mmCIF file of C-alpha atoms in Angstrom:
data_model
loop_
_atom_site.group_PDB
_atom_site.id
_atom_site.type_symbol
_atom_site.label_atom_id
_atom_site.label_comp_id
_atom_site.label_asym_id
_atom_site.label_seq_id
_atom_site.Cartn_x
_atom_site.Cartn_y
_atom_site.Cartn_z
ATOM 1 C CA UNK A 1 0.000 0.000 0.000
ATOM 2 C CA UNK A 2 2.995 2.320 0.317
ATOM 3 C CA UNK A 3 4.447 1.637 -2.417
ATOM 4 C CA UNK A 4 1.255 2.245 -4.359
ATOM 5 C CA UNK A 5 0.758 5.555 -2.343
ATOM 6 C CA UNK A 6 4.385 6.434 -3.257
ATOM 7 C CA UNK A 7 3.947 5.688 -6.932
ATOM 8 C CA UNK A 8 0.645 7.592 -7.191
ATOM 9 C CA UNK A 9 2.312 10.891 -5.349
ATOM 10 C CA UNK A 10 4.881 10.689 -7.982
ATOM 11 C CA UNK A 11 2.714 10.584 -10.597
ATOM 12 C CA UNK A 12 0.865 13.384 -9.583
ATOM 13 C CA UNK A 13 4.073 15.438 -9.415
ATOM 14 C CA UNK A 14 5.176 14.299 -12.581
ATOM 15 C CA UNK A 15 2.208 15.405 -14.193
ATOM 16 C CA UNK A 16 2.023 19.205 -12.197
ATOM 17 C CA UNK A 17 5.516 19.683 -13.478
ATOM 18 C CA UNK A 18 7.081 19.419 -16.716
ATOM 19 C CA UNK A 19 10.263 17.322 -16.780
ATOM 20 C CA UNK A 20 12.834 19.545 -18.047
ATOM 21 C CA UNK A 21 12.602 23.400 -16.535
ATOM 22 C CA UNK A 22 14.392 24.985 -19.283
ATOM 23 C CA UNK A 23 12.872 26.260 -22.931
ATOM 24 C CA UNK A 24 13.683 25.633 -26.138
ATOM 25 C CA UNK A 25 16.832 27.861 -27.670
ATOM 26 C CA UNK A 26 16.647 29.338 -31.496
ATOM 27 C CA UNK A 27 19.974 28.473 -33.296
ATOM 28 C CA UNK A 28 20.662 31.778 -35.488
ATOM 29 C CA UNK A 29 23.535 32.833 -37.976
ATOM 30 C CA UNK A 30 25.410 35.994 -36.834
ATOM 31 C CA UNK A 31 26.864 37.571 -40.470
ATOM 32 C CA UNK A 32 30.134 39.522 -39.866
ATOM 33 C CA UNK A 33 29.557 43.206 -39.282
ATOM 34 C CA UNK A 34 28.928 45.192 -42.183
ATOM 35 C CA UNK A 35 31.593 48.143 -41.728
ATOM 36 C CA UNK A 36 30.909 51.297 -43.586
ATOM 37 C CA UNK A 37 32.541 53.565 -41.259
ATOM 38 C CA UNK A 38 36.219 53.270 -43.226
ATOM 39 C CA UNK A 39 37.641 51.910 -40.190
ATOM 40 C CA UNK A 40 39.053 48.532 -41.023
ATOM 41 C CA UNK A 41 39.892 47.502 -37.903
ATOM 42 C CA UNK A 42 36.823 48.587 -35.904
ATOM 43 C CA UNK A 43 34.628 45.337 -37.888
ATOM 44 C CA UNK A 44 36.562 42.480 -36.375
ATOM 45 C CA UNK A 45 36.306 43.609 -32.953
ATOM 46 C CA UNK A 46 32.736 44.346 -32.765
ATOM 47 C CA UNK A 47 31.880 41.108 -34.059
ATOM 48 C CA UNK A 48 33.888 39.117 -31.661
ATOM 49 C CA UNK A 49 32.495 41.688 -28.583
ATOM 50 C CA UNK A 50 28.504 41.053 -30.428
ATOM 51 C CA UNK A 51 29.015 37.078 -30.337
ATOM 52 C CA UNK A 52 30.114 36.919 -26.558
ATOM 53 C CA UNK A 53 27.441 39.204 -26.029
ATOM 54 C CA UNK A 54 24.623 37.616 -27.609
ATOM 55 C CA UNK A 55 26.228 33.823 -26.471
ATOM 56 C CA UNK A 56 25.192 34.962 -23.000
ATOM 57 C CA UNK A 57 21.323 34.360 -24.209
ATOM 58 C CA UNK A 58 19.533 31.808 -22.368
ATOM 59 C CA UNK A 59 17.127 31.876 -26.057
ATOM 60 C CA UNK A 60 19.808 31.815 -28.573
ATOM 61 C CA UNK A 61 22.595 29.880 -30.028
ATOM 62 C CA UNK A 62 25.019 31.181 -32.207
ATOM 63 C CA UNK A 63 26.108 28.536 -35.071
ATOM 64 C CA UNK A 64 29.561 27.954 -34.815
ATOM 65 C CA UNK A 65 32.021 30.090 -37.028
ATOM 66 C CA UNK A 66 33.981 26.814 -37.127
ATOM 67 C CA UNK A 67 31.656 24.733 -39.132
ATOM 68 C CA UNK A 68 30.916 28.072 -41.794
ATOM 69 C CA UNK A 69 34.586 26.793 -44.207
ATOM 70 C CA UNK A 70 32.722 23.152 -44.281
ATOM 71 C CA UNK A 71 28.957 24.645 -45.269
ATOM 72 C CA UNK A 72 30.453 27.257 -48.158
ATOM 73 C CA UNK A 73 32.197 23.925 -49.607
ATOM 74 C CA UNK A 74 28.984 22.103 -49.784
ATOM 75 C CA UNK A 75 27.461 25.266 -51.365
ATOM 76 C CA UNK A 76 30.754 25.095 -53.966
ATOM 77 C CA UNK A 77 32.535 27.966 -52.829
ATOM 78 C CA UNK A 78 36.101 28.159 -51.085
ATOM 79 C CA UNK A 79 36.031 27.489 -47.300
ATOM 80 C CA UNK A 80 37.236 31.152 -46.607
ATOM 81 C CA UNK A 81 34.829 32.991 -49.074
ATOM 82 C CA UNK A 82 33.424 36.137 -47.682
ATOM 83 C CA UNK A 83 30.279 35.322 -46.300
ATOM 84 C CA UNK A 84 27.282 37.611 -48.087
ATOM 85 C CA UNK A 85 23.840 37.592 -46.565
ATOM 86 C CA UNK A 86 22.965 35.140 -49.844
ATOM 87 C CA UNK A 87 25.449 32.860 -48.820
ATOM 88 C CA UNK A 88 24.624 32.724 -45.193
ATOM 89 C CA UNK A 89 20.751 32.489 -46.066
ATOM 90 C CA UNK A 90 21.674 29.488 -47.371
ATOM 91 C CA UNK A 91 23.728 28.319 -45.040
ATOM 92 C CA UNK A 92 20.432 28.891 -42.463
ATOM 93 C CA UNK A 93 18.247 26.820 -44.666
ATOM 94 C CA UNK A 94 20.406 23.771 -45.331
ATOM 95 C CA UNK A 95 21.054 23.901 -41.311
ATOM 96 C CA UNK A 96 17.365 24.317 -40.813
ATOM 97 C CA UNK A 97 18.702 27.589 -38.413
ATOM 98 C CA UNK A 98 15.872 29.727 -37.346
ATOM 99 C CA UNK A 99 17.349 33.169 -38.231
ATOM 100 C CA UNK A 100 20.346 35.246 -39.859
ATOM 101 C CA UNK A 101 21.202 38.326 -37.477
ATOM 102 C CA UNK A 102 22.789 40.698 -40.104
ATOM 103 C CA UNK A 103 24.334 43.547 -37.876
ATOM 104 C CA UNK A 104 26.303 46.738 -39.648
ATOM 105 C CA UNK A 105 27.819 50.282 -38.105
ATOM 106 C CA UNK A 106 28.085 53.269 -40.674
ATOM 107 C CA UNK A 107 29.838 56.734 -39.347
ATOM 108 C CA UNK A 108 28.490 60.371 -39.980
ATOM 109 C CA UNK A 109 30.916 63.010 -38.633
ATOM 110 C CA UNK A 110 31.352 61.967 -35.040
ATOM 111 C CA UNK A 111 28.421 59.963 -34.798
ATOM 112 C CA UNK A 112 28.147 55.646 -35.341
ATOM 113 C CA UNK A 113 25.069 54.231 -35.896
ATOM 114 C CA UNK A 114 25.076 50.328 -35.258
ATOM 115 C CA UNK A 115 22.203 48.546 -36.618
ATOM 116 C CA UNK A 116 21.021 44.819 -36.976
ATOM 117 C CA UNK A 117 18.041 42.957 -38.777
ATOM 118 C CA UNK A 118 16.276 39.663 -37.301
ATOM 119 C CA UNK A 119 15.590 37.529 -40.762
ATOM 120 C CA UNK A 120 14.113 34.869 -41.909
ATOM 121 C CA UNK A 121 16.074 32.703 -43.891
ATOM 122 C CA UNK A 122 13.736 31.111 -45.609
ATOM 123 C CA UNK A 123 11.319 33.755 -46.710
ATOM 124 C CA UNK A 124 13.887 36.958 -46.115
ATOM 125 C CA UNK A 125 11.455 38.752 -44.435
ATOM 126 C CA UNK A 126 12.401 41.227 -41.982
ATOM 127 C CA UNK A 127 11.065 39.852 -38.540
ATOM 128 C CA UNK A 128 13.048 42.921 -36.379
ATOM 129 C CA UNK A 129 15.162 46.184 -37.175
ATOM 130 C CA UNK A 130 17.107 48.298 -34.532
ATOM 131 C CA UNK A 131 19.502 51.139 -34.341
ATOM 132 C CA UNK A 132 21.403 52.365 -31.493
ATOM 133 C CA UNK A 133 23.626 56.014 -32.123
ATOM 134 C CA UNK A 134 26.961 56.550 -30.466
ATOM 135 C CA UNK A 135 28.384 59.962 -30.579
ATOM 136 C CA UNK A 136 32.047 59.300 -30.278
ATOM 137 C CA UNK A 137 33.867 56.255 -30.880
ATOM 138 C CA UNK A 138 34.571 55.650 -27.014
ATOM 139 C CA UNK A 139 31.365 55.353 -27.112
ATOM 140 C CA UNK A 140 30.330 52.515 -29.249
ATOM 141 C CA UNK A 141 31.054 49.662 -27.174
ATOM 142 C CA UNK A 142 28.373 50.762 -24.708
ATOM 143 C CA UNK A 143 25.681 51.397 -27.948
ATOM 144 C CA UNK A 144 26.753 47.605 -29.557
ATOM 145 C CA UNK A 145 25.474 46.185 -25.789
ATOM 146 C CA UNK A 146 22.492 47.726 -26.273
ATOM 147 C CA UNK A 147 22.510 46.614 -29.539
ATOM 148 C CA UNK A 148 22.856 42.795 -28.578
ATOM 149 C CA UNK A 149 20.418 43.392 -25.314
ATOM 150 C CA UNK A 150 17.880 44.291 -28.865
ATOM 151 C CA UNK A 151 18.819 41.121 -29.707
ATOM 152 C CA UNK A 152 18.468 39.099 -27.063
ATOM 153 C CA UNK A 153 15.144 40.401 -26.270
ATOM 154 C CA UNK A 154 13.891 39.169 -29.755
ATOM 155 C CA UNK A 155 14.609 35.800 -28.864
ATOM 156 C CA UNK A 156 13.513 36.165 -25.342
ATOM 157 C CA UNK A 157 9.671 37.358 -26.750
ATOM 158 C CA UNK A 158 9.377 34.385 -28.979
ATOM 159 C CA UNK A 159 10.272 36.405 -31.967
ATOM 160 C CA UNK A 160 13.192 34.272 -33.460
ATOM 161 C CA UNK A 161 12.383 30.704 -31.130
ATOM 162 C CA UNK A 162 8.817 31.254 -32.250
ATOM 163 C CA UNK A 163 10.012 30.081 -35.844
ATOM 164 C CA UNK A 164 11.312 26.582 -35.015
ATOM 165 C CA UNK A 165 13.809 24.649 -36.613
ATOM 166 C CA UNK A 166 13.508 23.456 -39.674
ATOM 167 C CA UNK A 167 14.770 20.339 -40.940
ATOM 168 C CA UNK A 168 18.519 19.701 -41.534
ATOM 169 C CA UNK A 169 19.290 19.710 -45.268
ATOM 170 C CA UNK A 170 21.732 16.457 -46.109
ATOM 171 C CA UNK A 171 25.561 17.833 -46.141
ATOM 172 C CA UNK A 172 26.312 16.578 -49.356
ATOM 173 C CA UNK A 173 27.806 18.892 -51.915
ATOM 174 C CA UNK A 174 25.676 21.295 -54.564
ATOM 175 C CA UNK A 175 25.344 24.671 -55.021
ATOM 176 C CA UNK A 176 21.796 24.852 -55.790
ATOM 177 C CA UNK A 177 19.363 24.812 -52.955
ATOM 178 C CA UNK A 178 16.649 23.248 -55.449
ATOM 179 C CA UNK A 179 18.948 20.610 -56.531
ATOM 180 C CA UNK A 180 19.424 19.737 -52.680
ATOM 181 C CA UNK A 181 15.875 19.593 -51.942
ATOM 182 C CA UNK A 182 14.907 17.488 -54.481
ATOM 183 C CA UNK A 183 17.239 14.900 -53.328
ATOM 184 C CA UNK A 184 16.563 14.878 -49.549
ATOM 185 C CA UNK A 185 12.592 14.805 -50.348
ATOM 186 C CA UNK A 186 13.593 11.990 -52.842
ATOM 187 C CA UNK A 187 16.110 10.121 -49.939
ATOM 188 C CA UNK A 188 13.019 10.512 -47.664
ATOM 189 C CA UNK A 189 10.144 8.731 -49.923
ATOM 190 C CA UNK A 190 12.631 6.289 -51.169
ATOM 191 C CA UNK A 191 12.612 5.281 -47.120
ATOM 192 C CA UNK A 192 8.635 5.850 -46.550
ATOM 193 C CA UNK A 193 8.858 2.769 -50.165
ATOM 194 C CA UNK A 194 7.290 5.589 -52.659
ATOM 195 C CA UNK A 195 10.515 4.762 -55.153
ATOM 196 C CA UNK A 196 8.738 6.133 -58.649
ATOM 197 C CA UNK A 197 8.231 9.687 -57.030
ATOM 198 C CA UNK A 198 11.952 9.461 -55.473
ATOM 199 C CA UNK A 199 13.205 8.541 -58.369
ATOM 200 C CA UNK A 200 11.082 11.432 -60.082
ATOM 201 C CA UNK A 201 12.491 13.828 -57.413
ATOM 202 C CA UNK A 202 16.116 12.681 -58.081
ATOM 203 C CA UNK A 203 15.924 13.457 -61.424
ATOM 204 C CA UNK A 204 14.511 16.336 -60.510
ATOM 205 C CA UNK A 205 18.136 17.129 -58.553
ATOM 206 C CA UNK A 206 19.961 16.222 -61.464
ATOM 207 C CA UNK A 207 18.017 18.987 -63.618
ATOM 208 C CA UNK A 208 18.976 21.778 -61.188
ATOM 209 C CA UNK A 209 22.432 20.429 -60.929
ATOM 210 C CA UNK A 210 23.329 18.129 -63.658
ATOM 211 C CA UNK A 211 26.366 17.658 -61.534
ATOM 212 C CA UNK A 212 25.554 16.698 -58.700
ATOM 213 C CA UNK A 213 26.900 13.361 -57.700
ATOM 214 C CA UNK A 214 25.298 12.040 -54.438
ATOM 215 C CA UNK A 215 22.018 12.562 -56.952
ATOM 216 C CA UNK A 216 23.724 10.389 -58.933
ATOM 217 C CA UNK A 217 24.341 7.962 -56.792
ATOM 218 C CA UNK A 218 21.128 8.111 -55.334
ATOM 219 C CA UNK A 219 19.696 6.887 -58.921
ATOM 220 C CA UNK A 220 22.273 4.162 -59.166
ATOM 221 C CA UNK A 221 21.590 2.457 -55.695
ATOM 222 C CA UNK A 222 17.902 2.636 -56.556
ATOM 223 C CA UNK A 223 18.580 0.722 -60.439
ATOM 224 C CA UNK A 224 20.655 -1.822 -58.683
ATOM 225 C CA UNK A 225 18.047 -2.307 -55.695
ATOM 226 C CA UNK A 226 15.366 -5.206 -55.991
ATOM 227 C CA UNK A 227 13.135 -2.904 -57.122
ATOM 228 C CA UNK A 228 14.279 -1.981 -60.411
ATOM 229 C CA UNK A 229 17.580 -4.427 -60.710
ATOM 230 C CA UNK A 230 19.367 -2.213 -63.590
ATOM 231 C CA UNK A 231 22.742 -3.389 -63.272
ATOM 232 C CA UNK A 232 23.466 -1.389 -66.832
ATOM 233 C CA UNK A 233 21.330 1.556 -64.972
ATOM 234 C CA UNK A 234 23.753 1.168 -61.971
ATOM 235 C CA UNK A 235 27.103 1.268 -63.133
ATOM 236 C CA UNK A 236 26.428 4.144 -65.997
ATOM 237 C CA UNK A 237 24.747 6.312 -62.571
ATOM 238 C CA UNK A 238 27.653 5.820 -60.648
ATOM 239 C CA UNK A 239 30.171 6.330 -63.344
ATOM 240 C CA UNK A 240 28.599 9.751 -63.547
ATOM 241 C CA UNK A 241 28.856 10.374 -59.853
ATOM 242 C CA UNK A 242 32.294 9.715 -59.970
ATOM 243 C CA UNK A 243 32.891 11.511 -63.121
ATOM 244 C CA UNK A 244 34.106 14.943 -62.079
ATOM 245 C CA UNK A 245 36.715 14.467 -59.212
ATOM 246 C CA UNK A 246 36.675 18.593 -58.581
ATOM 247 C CA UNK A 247 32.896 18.222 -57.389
ATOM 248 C CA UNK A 248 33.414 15.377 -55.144
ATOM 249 C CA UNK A 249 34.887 16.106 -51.554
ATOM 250 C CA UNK A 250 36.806 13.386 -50.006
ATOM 251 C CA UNK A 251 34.066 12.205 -47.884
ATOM 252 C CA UNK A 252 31.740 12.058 -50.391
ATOM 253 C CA UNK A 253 33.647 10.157 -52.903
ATOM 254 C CA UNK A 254 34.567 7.344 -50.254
ATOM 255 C CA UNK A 255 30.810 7.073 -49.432
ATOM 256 C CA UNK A 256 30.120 6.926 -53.364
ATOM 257 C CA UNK A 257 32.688 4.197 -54.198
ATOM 258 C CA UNK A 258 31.293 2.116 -51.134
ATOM 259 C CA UNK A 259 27.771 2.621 -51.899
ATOM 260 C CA UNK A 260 29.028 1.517 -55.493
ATOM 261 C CA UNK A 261 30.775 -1.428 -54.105
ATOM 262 C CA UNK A 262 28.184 -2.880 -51.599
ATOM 263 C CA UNK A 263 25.465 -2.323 -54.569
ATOM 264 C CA UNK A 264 27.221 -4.705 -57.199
ATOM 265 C CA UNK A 265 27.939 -7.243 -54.742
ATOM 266 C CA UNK A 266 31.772 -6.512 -53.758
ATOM 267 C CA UNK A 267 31.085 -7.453 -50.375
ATOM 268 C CA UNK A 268 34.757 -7.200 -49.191
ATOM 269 C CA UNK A 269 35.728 -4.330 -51.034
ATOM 270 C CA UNK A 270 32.493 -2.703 -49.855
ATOM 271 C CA UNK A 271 33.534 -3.535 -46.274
ATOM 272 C CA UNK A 272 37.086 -2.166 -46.572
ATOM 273 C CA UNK A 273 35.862 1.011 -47.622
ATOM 274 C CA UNK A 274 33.107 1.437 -45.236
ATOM 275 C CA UNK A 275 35.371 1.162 -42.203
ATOM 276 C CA UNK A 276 38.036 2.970 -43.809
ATOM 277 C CA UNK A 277 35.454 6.293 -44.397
ATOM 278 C CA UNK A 278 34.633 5.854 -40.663
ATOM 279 C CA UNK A 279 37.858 6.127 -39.842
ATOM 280 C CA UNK A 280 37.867 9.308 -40.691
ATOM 281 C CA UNK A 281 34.539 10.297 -40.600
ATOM 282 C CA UNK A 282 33.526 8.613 -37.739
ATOM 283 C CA UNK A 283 30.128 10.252 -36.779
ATOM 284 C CA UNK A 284 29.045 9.242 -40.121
#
């Protein structure tokens, strides 16, 4: 009877209370400042002082300036292009990030004026604008924590979390958006077992991006699987996939020639190359 009495009190509790305290944080994109005051030095300073500021959000979470090299690759650009609002819109969607924070400072006389716009990546809207003014430059530090208490405000209203994140795009390498939706909605029915409309939707990829290999690939797995058994199908797919070395990052080639392997019944060689990619990809 204790027991039972114990069980139902903790019930109860469990129910009055929910099980984690904490709420949901907003991943965003902060762009580099947009410097128009002719000070070159002043831009890489404020954006280090904005990040710690805005990292001290309970709402938000900065995406890592690490991982930015890796997602302009994907997107076919070199890792240390300069990162334009396009770019980084991109970036937000293929992340599924719930908003780019594009922050500048311009200079009139003696007066700054540091600004920042809350977007959303996916339609470009405008969700929130704000301006501080400094008048003096000993005074802009104390106008760009203002600035970032704008900020963190937004996501502390619901403003930016309210948006949700949106699904991950695969990290697999083309520079057209289209061409990369296509072949994740086409990975995704091929799983739910609707294989004419993913193959319709990896063709589809291959249209926007006639060079984009995992699409490839993706159409040669699906001609040698049991449901179309193409073996001709199969090998011409992957030879295309493989075709243009300068599009394929290392990672994606080794998953390619595994893929390619395993699907025409190289068992060993398949193996070997598996646990060699996860060797160095090992989260994979």
């Amino acid at each position: 009877m204790l027991a039972v009495a114990v069980a139902a009190g903790a019930g109860w509790l469990l129910r009055l209370r929910p099980v984690f305290s904490f709420r949901p944080r907003a991943e965003v994109l902060l762009l580099p400042m947009a410097n128009r005051t002719g000070e070159a030095r002043l831009g890489p300073a404020l954006d280090t002082a904005l990040a710690v500021s805005l990292e001290q959000s309970h709402r938000l979470v900065l995406f890592p300036r690490s991982r930015i090299g890796g997602q302009l690759r994907l997107l076919g650009q070199p890792p240390h292009a300069a990162l334009t609002a396009h770019l980084a819109r991109q970036i937000c969607r293929r992340e599924g990030l719930a908003a780019l924070i594009e922050p500048a400072i311009a200079r009139t006389g003696k007066e700054y004026a540091l600004t920042a716009e809350v977007v959303n990546p996916a339609t470009g809207r405008v969700l929130a604008s704000h301006i501080v003014r400094a008048n003096g430059s000993d005074r802009i530090l104390d106008a760009l924590g203002a600035l970032a208490g704008d900020l963190r405000r937004d996501g502390g209203r619901g403003l930016v979390g309210g948006l949700g994140a949106q699904p991950r795009l695969p990290e697999v390498t083309t520079p057209s958006l289209t061409a990369l939706r296509d072949y994740a909605d086409g990975e995704h029915d091929w799983r739910r077992g609707h294989f004419a409309a993913a193959m319709a939707l990896y063709r589809e990829a291959l249209l926007a991006d006639p060079g984009f290999a995992m699409a490839h690939a993706a159409l040669a797995g699906a001609d040698c699987s049991y449901i179309y058994y193409d073996e001709a199908g199969c090998r011409a797919e992957y030879a295309m996939a493989l075709a243009s070395p300068r599009r394929l990052p290392r990672r994606e080639r080794k998953l390619i020639q595994a893929h390619r392997a395993d699907d025409l019944g190289e068992v060993e060689t398949a193996l070997a190359l598996y646990q060699n990619s996860l060797r160095d990809y090992p989260n994979d």
